[in-house]
mmCIF file of C-alpha atoms and ligand atoms in Angstrom:
data_model
loop_
_atom_site.group_PDB
_atom_site.id
_atom_site.type_symbol
_atom_site.label_atom_id
_atom_site.label_comp_id
_atom_site.label_asym_id
_atom_site.label_seq_id
_atom_site.Cartn_x
_atom_site.Cartn_y
_atom_site.Cartn_z
ATOM 1 C CA MET A 209 56.206 31.494 -69.503
ATOM 2 C CA ASN A 210 53.952 28.843 -67.912
ATOM 3 C CA ILE A 211 55.869 25.596 -67.503
ATOM 4 C CA GLY A 212 54.269 22.230 -66.782
ATOM 5 C CA ILE A 213 56.335 19.289 -65.595
ATOM 6 C CA PHE A 214 55.585 15.647 -64.810
ATOM 7 C CA GLY A 215 57.977 14.299 -62.156
ATOM 8 C CA ALA A 216 59.796 16.111 -59.355
ATOM 9 C CA GLY A 217 62.459 13.510 -58.552
ATOM 10 C CA HIS A 218 66.210 14.002 -58.972
ATOM 11 C CA MET A 219 66.047 15.637 -62.397
ATOM 12 C CA GLY A 220 62.578 17.228 -62.186
ATOM 13 C CA SER A 221 63.400 18.910 -58.870
ATOM 14 C CA ALA A 222 66.787 20.116 -60.196
ATOM 15 C CA MET A 223 65.013 21.781 -63.157
ATOM 16 C CA ILE A 224 62.270 23.251 -60.931
ATOM 17 C CA LYS A 225 64.892 24.698 -58.550
ATOM 18 C CA GLY A 226 66.855 26.128 -61.493
ATOM 19 C CA TRP A 227 63.807 27.843 -63.009
ATOM 20 C CA LEU A 228 62.810 29.388 -59.672
ATOM 21 C CA ARG A 229 66.413 30.403 -58.902
ATOM 22 C CA SER A 230 66.636 32.150 -62.298
ATOM 23 C CA GLU A 231 63.769 34.407 -61.104
ATOM 24 C CA ALA A 232 62.438 34.410 -64.685
ATOM 25 C CA ILE A 233 59.899 31.796 -63.570
ATOM 26 C CA SER A 234 57.798 32.300 -60.429
ATOM 27 C CA PRO A 235 56.192 29.495 -58.364
ATOM 28 C CA ASN A 236 52.860 30.532 -59.905
ATOM 29 C CA ASP A 237 54.245 29.888 -63.424
ATOM 30 C CA LEU A 238 55.140 26.280 -62.559
ATOM 31 C CA LEU A 239 52.633 23.427 -62.615
ATOM 32 C CA VAL A 240 53.847 20.038 -61.347
ATOM 33 C CA ARG A 241 52.327 16.569 -61.383
ATOM 34 C CA GLY A 242 54.108 13.932 -59.306
ATOM 35 C CA GLY A 243 53.776 10.221 -58.688
ATOM 36 C CA ARG A 244 52.578 7.962 -55.870
ATOM 37 C CA ARG A 245 55.473 8.387 -53.415
ATOM 38 C CA GLY A 246 54.592 12.064 -52.834
ATOM 39 C CA THR A 247 57.987 13.498 -53.828
ATOM 40 C CA ALA A 248 56.327 16.443 -55.596
ATOM 41 C CA GLN A 249 54.110 17.252 -52.567
ATOM 42 C CA THR A 250 57.133 17.378 -50.269
ATOM 43 C CA LEU A 251 58.981 19.713 -52.638
ATOM 44 C CA GLN A 252 55.854 21.854 -53.109
ATOM 45 C CA GLU A 253 55.751 22.595 -49.369
ATOM 46 C CA GLU A 254 59.218 24.115 -49.740
ATOM 47 C CA LEU A 255 58.924 25.820 -53.150
ATOM 48 C CA GLN A 256 55.188 26.677 -53.372
ATOM 49 C CA PHE A 257 54.691 25.863 -57.075
ATOM 50 C CA LYS A 258 51.261 24.752 -58.349
ATOM 51 C CA LEU A 259 50.560 21.054 -57.870
ATOM 52 C CA THR A 260 47.958 18.995 -59.737
ATOM 53 C CA ASN A 261 46.684 15.459 -60.135
ATOM 54 C CA ASP A 262 44.695 16.387 -63.231
ATOM 55 C CA ASN A 263 46.168 16.418 -66.755
ATOM 56 C CA GLN A 264 43.510 18.964 -67.821
ATOM 57 C CA ALA A 265 45.395 21.613 -65.814
ATOM 58 C CA PHE A 266 48.315 21.298 -68.298
ATOM 59 C CA LEU A 267 46.133 22.787 -71.063
ATOM 60 C CA GLU A 268 46.954 26.231 -69.601
ATOM 61 C CA GLN A 269 50.734 25.730 -69.876
ATOM 62 C CA ASP A 270 53.023 27.008 -72.703
ATOM 63 C CA ILE A 271 55.371 24.013 -72.565
ATOM 64 C CA ILE A 272 55.320 20.564 -70.930
ATOM 65 C CA PHE A 273 58.322 18.592 -69.619
ATOM 66 C CA LEU A 274 58.360 14.880 -68.833
ATOM 67 C CA ALA A 275 60.869 14.085 -66.063
ATOM 68 C CA VAL A 276 59.435 10.733 -65.028
ATOM 69 C CA ASN A 277 61.116 7.320 -65.054
ATOM 70 C CA THR A 278 61.775 6.155 -68.617
ATOM 71 C CA PRO A 279 59.167 3.306 -68.715
ATOM 72 C CA LEU A 280 56.405 5.871 -67.973
ATOM 73 C CA ILE A 281 57.202 8.418 -70.700
ATOM 74 C CA LEU A 282 55.138 6.896 -73.527
ATOM 75 C CA SER A 283 52.116 6.043 -71.351
ATOM 76 C CA ILE A 284 52.007 9.633 -70.009
ATOM 77 C CA LEU A 285 52.325 10.916 -73.586
ATOM 78 C CA LYS A 286 49.326 8.771 -74.571
ATOM 79 C CA GLU A 287 47.303 10.265 -71.682
ATOM 80 C CA LEU A 288 48.389 13.765 -72.713
ATOM 81 C CA LYS A 289 47.391 13.173 -76.332
ATOM 82 C CA GLU A 290 43.852 12.391 -75.156
ATOM 83 C CA THR A 291 43.798 15.481 -72.933
ATOM 84 C CA LEU A 292 45.236 17.855 -75.535
ATOM 85 C CA GLN A 293 43.010 16.729 -78.431
ATOM 86 C CA ASP A 294 43.747 19.418 -81.090
ATOM 87 C CA LYS A 295 45.671 21.761 -78.792
ATOM 88 C CA VAL A 296 49.426 21.923 -79.506
ATOM 89 C CA ILE A 297 51.817 22.517 -76.596
ATOM 90 C CA PRO A 298 55.516 21.651 -77.128
ATOM 91 C CA ILE A 299 56.522 18.561 -75.117
ATOM 92 C CA VAL A 300 60.097 17.801 -74.023
ATOM 93 C CA SER A 301 61.137 14.486 -72.496
ATOM 94 C CA VAL A 302 64.327 14.421 -70.435
ATOM 95 C CA SER A 303 64.672 10.646 -70.607
ATOM 96 C CA ALA A 304 67.737 9.283 -72.382
ATOM 97 C CA GLY A 305 65.809 6.093 -73.126
ATOM 98 C CA VAL A 306 62.931 7.367 -75.310
ATOM 99 C CA SER A 307 63.699 8.792 -78.752
ATOM 100 C CA VAL A 308 61.898 11.589 -80.575
ATOM 101 C CA LYS A 309 60.750 9.001 -83.141
ATOM 102 C CA GLU A 310 59.123 6.906 -80.386
ATOM 103 C CA MET A 311 57.414 10.040 -79.075
ATOM 104 C CA GLN A 312 56.275 10.932 -82.614
ATOM 105 C CA ALA A 313 54.735 7.463 -82.956
ATOM 106 C CA VAL A 314 52.334 8.505 -80.142
ATOM 107 C CA MET A 315 51.877 12.237 -80.847
ATOM 108 C CA GLY A 316 52.150 12.293 -84.662
ATOM 109 C CA GLY A 317 54.996 13.318 -86.962
ATOM 110 C CA SER A 318 54.215 17.036 -86.999
ATOM 111 C CA TYR A 319 53.830 17.520 -83.199
ATOM 112 C CA PRO A 320 56.532 19.793 -81.599
ATOM 113 C CA LEU A 321 58.668 17.391 -79.566
ATOM 114 C CA ALA A 322 62.209 17.222 -78.216
ATOM 115 C CA GLN A 323 64.400 14.846 -76.236
ATOM 116 C CA ALA A 324 66.733 16.633 -73.821
ATOM 117 C CA ILE A 325 69.523 15.413 -71.529
ATOM 118 C CA PRO A 326 70.081 17.932 -68.710
ATOM 119 C CA ASN A 327 72.554 17.448 -65.853
ATOM 120 C CA THR A 328 72.107 18.190 -62.160
ATOM 121 C CA PRO A 329 73.949 21.596 -62.144
ATOM 122 C CA VAL A 330 70.763 22.948 -63.830
ATOM 123 C CA GLN A 331 69.584 23.537 -60.228
ATOM 124 C CA ILE A 332 72.153 26.360 -59.927
ATOM 125 C CA ASN A 333 71.586 27.560 -63.528
ATOM 126 C CA GLN A 334 74.953 26.114 -64.581
ATOM 127 C CA GLY A 335 73.821 22.943 -66.292
ATOM 128 C CA ILE A 336 74.678 21.771 -69.768
ATOM 129 C CA THR A 337 71.802 20.180 -71.659
ATOM 130 C CA GLY A 338 71.984 18.268 -74.929
ATOM 131 C CA ILE A 339 68.858 18.387 -77.074
ATOM 132 C CA VAL A 340 67.434 16.630 -80.124
ATOM 133 C CA TYR A 341 64.454 18.343 -81.780
ATOM 134 C CA ALA A 342 61.829 16.726 -83.970
ATOM 135 C CA GLU A 343 63.081 17.360 -87.512
ATOM 136 C CA ASN A 344 60.272 19.607 -88.681
ATOM 137 C CA ILE A 345 59.680 21.518 -85.426
ATOM 138 C CA ALA A 346 58.313 25.054 -85.933
ATOM 139 C CA SER A 347 60.714 27.875 -85.035
ATOM 140 C CA GLU A 348 58.332 29.328 -82.356
ATOM 141 C CA SER A 349 58.218 25.956 -80.547
ATOM 142 C CA LYS A 350 61.991 25.590 -80.797
ATOM 143 C CA GLU A 351 62.509 29.107 -79.405
ATOM 144 C CA LEU A 352 60.163 28.394 -76.486
ATOM 145 C CA ILE A 353 62.107 25.226 -75.630
ATOM 146 C CA GLN A 354 65.438 27.072 -75.980
ATOM 147 C CA THR A 355 64.264 29.883 -73.682
ATOM 148 C CA SER A 356 63.138 27.441 -70.991
ATOM 149 C CA PHE A 357 66.550 25.711 -71.023
ATOM 150 C CA ASN A 358 68.529 28.955 -71.222
ATOM 151 C CA TYR A 359 67.268 29.696 -67.686
ATOM 152 C CA LEU A 360 69.027 26.492 -66.573
ATOM 153 C CA GLY A 361 72.457 27.004 -68.159
ATOM 154 C CA GLU A 362 73.789 26.126 -71.601
ATOM 155 C CA LEU A 363 71.838 24.273 -74.292
ATOM 156 C CA VAL A 364 73.625 22.323 -77.036
ATOM 157 C CA GLU A 365 71.865 20.854 -80.056
ATOM 158 C CA ILE A 366 73.069 17.297 -80.701
ATOM 159 C CA THR A 367 72.175 14.470 -83.052
ATOM 160 C CA GLU A 368 70.328 11.396 -81.831
ATOM 161 C CA ASP A 369 73.389 9.142 -82.138
ATOM 162 C CA LYS A 370 75.261 11.329 -79.599
ATOM 163 C CA ILE A 371 72.612 11.185 -76.848
ATOM 164 C CA GLY A 372 74.301 8.243 -75.082
ATOM 165 C CA ILE A 373 77.769 9.759 -74.945
ATOM 166 C CA PHE A 374 76.384 13.206 -74.051
ATOM 167 C CA GLY A 375 74.474 11.734 -71.096
ATOM 168 C CA THR A 376 77.534 9.783 -69.985
ATOM 169 C CA LEU A 377 79.923 12.750 -70.096
ATOM 170 C CA ALA A 378 77.585 15.505 -68.846
ATOM 171 C CA GLY A 379 75.281 13.385 -66.656
ATOM 172 C CA CYS A 380 77.656 10.841 -65.059
ATOM 173 C CA GLY A 381 80.667 13.185 -65.112
ATOM 174 C CA PRO A 382 79.565 15.264 -62.084
ATOM 175 C CA ALA A 383 79.793 12.123 -59.892
ATOM 176 C CA PHE A 384 83.320 11.409 -61.207
ATOM 177 C CA VAL A 385 84.341 14.964 -60.307
ATOM 178 C CA ASP A 386 82.676 14.599 -56.862
ATOM 179 C CA VAL A 387 84.777 11.480 -56.192
ATOM 180 C CA PHE A 388 87.902 13.320 -57.417
ATOM 181 C CA MET A 389 87.232 16.299 -55.109
ATOM 182 C CA GLU A 390 86.578 13.976 -52.166
ATOM 183 C CA ALA A 391 89.838 12.099 -52.804
ATOM 184 C CA LEU A 392 91.823 15.336 -53.186
ATOM 185 C CA SER A 393 90.378 16.503 -49.862
ATOM 186 C CA ASP A 394 91.266 13.191 -48.176
ATOM 187 C CA GLY A 395 94.850 13.733 -49.352
ATOM 188 C CA ALA A 396 94.803 17.250 -47.902
ATOM 189 C CA VAL A 397 93.307 16.060 -44.575
ATOM 190 C CA LEU A 398 95.975 13.328 -44.434
ATOM 191 C CA ASN A 399 98.491 16.152 -44.573
ATOM 192 C CA GLY A 400 96.906 18.276 -41.872
ATOM 193 C CA MET A 401 94.273 20.472 -43.569
ATOM 194 C CA ASP A 402 90.850 20.861 -41.890
ATOM 195 C CA ARG A 403 88.115 18.846 -43.633
ATOM 196 C CA ASP A 404 85.836 21.839 -44.392
ATOM 197 C CA MET A 405 88.733 23.893 -45.719
ATOM 198 C CA ALA A 406 89.865 20.933 -47.878
ATOM 199 C CA TYR A 407 86.429 20.537 -49.549
ATOM 200 C CA HIS A 408 86.195 24.287 -50.129
ATOM 201 C CA VAL A 409 89.677 24.571 -51.654
ATOM 202 C CA ALA A 410 89.195 21.428 -53.800
ATOM 203 C CA ALA A 411 85.835 22.651 -55.162
ATOM 204 C CA LYS A 412 87.098 26.171 -55.843
ATOM 205 C CA MET A 413 90.204 24.798 -57.549
ATOM 206 C CA VAL A 414 88.172 22.464 -59.808
ATOM 207 C CA ALA A 415 85.634 25.189 -60.688
ATOM 208 C CA SER A 416 88.306 27.825 -61.419
ATOM 209 C CA SER A 417 90.422 25.374 -63.475
ATOM 210 C CA ALA A 418 87.348 24.567 -65.585
ATOM 211 C CA ASN A 419 86.587 28.282 -65.990
ATOM 212 C CA LEU A 420 90.176 28.971 -67.070
ATOM 213 C CA LEU A 421 89.871 26.297 -69.775
ATOM 214 C CA LEU A 422 86.538 27.722 -70.960
ATOM 215 C CA GLU A 423 87.605 31.372 -70.876
ATOM 216 C CA THR A 424 91.053 30.975 -72.490
ATOM 217 C CA GLY A 425 89.979 28.287 -74.974
ATOM 218 C CA LYS A 426 93.406 26.692 -74.419
ATOM 219 C CA HIS A 427 94.054 22.960 -74.778
ATOM 220 C CA PRO A 428 93.968 21.293 -71.298
ATOM 221 C CA GLY A 429 97.502 19.955 -71.955
ATOM 222 C CA GLU A 430 98.760 23.516 -72.472
ATOM 223 C CA LEU A 431 97.252 24.620 -69.148
ATOM 224 C CA LYS A 432 98.860 21.589 -67.445
ATOM 225 C CA ASP A 433 102.230 22.429 -69.058
ATOM 226 C CA GLY A 434 101.942 25.932 -67.608
ATOM 227 C CA VAL A 435 101.832 24.524 -64.045
ATOM 228 C CA THR A 436 104.549 21.868 -64.394
ATOM 229 C CA SER A 437 108.029 23.325 -63.991
ATOM 230 C CA PRO A 438 111.005 21.025 -64.756
ATOM 231 C CA GLY A 439 111.742 18.693 -61.836
ATOM 232 C CA GLY A 440 108.975 20.449 -59.851
ATOM 233 C CA THR A 441 106.346 19.221 -57.442
ATOM 234 C CA THR A 442 103.371 19.237 -59.880
ATOM 235 C CA ILE A 443 105.036 16.924 -62.426
ATOM 236 C CA LYS A 444 105.927 14.597 -59.529
ATOM 237 C CA GLY A 445 102.243 14.497 -58.568
ATOM 238 C CA ILE A 446 101.162 13.862 -62.178
ATOM 239 C CA THR A 447 103.716 11.042 -62.448
ATOM 240 C CA ALA A 448 102.253 9.466 -59.284
ATOM 241 C CA LEU A 449 98.727 9.733 -60.796
ATOM 242 C CA GLU A 450 99.845 8.220 -64.104
ATOM 243 C CA LYS A 451 101.617 5.351 -62.287
ATOM 244 C CA GLU A 452 98.152 4.428 -60.928
ATOM 245 C CA GLY A 453 96.628 4.652 -64.423
ATOM 246 C CA PHE A 454 94.729 7.919 -63.837
ATOM 247 C CA ARG A 455 94.030 8.670 -67.503
ATOM 248 C CA TYR A 456 93.260 5.046 -68.361
ATOM 249 C CA ALA A 457 90.895 4.770 -65.369
ATOM 250 C CA THR A 458 89.048 7.903 -66.528
ATOM 251 C CA ILE A 459 88.831 6.889 -70.204
ATOM 252 C CA ASN A 460 87.754 3.398 -69.153
ATOM 253 C CA ALA A 461 85.012 4.804 -66.869
ATOM 254 C CA ILE A 462 83.364 6.495 -69.874
ATOM 255 C CA ASP A 463 83.944 3.477 -72.118
ATOM 256 C CA THR A 464 82.540 1.022 -69.535
ATOM 257 C CA ILE A 465 79.292 3.020 -69.290
ATOM 258 C CA MET A 466 78.988 3.177 -73.080
ATOM 259 C CA ASN A 467 79.614 -0.546 -73.586
HETATM 260 N N1 NAP B 279 69.004 11.920 -62.518
HETATM 261 C C1 NAP B 279 69.715 12.426 -63.534
HETATM 262 O O1 NAP B 279 70.868 12.915 -63.381
HETATM 263 C C2 NAP B 279 69.117 12.459 -64.929
HETATM 264 C C3 NAP B 279 69.825 13.096 -65.960
HETATM 265 C C4 NAP B 279 69.228 13.211 -67.223
HETATM 266 C C5 NAP B 279 67.977 12.650 -67.444
HETATM 267 N N2 NAP B 279 67.327 11.997 -66.424
HETATM 268 C C6 NAP B 279 66.008 11.414 -66.723
HETATM 269 O O2 NAP B 279 65.034 12.017 -65.881
HETATM 270 C C7 NAP B 279 63.955 11.098 -65.673
HETATM 271 C C8 NAP B 279 63.668 11.027 -64.182
HETATM 272 O O3 NAP B 279 64.849 10.548 -63.541
HETATM 273 P P1 NAP B 279 65.114 10.847 -62.001
HETATM 274 O O4 NAP B 279 66.507 10.466 -61.718
HETATM 275 O O5 NAP B 279 64.646 12.230 -61.674
HETATM 276 O O6 NAP B 279 64.084 9.776 -61.338
HETATM 277 P P2 NAP B 279 63.340 9.854 -59.922
HETATM 278 O O7 NAP B 279 64.177 10.594 -58.942
HETATM 279 O O8 NAP B 279 62.884 8.459 -59.600
HETATM 280 O O9 NAP B 279 62.053 10.765 -60.221
HETATM 281 C C9 NAP B 279 60.954 10.311 -60.960
HETATM 282 C C10 NAP B 279 59.781 11.201 -60.627
HETATM 283 O O10 NAP B 279 58.659 10.821 -61.425
HETATM 284 C C11 NAP B 279 57.493 10.862 -60.594
HETATM 285 N N3 NAP B 279 56.420 10.049 -61.159
HETATM 286 C C12 NAP B 279 56.271 8.703 -61.142
HETATM 287 N N4 NAP B 279 55.125 8.378 -61.783
HETATM 288 C C13 NAP B 279 54.557 9.525 -62.212
HETATM 289 C C14 NAP B 279 53.375 9.853 -62.940
HETATM 290 N N5 NAP B 279 52.537 8.891 -63.365
HETATM 291 N N6 NAP B 279 53.090 11.159 -63.185
HETATM 292 C C15 NAP B 279 53.918 12.132 -62.763
HETATM 293 N N7 NAP B 279 55.069 11.889 -62.075
HETATM 294 C C16 NAP B 279 55.371 10.602 -61.813
HETATM 295 C C17 NAP B 279 57.991 10.370 -59.252
HETATM 296 O O11 NAP B 279 57.098 10.753 -58.237
HETATM 297 P P3 NAP B 279 57.035 9.965 -56.829
HETATM 298 O O12 NAP B 279 58.461 9.901 -56.307
HETATM 299 O O13 NAP B 279 56.170 10.800 -55.960
HETATM 300 O O14 NAP B 279 56.469 8.608 -57.116
HETATM 301 C C18 NAP B 279 59.320 11.129 -59.164
HETATM 302 O O15 NAP B 279 59.117 12.445 -58.710
HETATM 303 C C19 NAP B 279 64.374 9.735 -66.241
HETATM 304 O O16 NAP B 279 63.717 9.541 -67.464
HETATM 305 C C20 NAP B 279 65.884 9.907 -66.441
HETATM 306 O O17 NAP B 279 66.348 9.159 -67.551
HETATM 307 C C21 NAP B 279 67.848 11.910 -65.173
#
């Protein structure tokens, strides 16, 4: 599959790294166009994908991704429409701020389009991406888009009204978990554990707890109950967290972003 992508910043580079890491896509299958600061050139020196400053080069690609800053999405689409003329190549924007309807207003109602919200773990093929397809998208275009995201982790079809909350939970959530792991490690260092060991144990514990939830399908409360013996140390720790409003702080973090 030949993939074209505009933008190699935080999200574009995470997707590029994920595709190359999957080994299903080679550097020669990837065509990238970057912006003025030269981010794409710097990454190209490391990853050796094809780099272009010419939209015509995208005519050879099977699928095109837009991973540029939100205000640029529609102007790049307009440029692409002129380049493509009658040629139809599915286009996926990864901006939370531009809807499929806004993209259709530029490309036309029957053009194969999608709006996707990936998260940064796509770079290690463990992302979760929410996607909204244009209503009448042809099954071949949809399958092509699905295949390209399957290399990056899990793909979940969502409705347009859930894009905001999906981006908040899946996109902002990794930073919440990073802060949690850092704080857990600080607590361990305070009590004598080496810093490197603390980060490793915290990360492994968070990853394996998440995997246990996913693999058993149990309610998180049931898993917590399994670790909290009566009068034991874990329930004492949970009580200390709740005294500081741990659950409220977490719920309020999501709610503050959404409102
Ligand atoms: N970061 C996330 O976790 C995340 C999650 C989901 C969705 N998104 C979406 O992903 C998009 C990009 O976000 P980001 O965080 O990756 O931003 P970013 O780090 O600022 O990257 C933007 C990229 O776009 C490039 N660019 C600018 N103008 C361009 C043009 N005319 N043609 C081609 N490339 C151009 C920039 O190149 P130069 O640096 O060389 O100028 C840069 O590589 C946004 O729409 C955002 O909503 C981000």
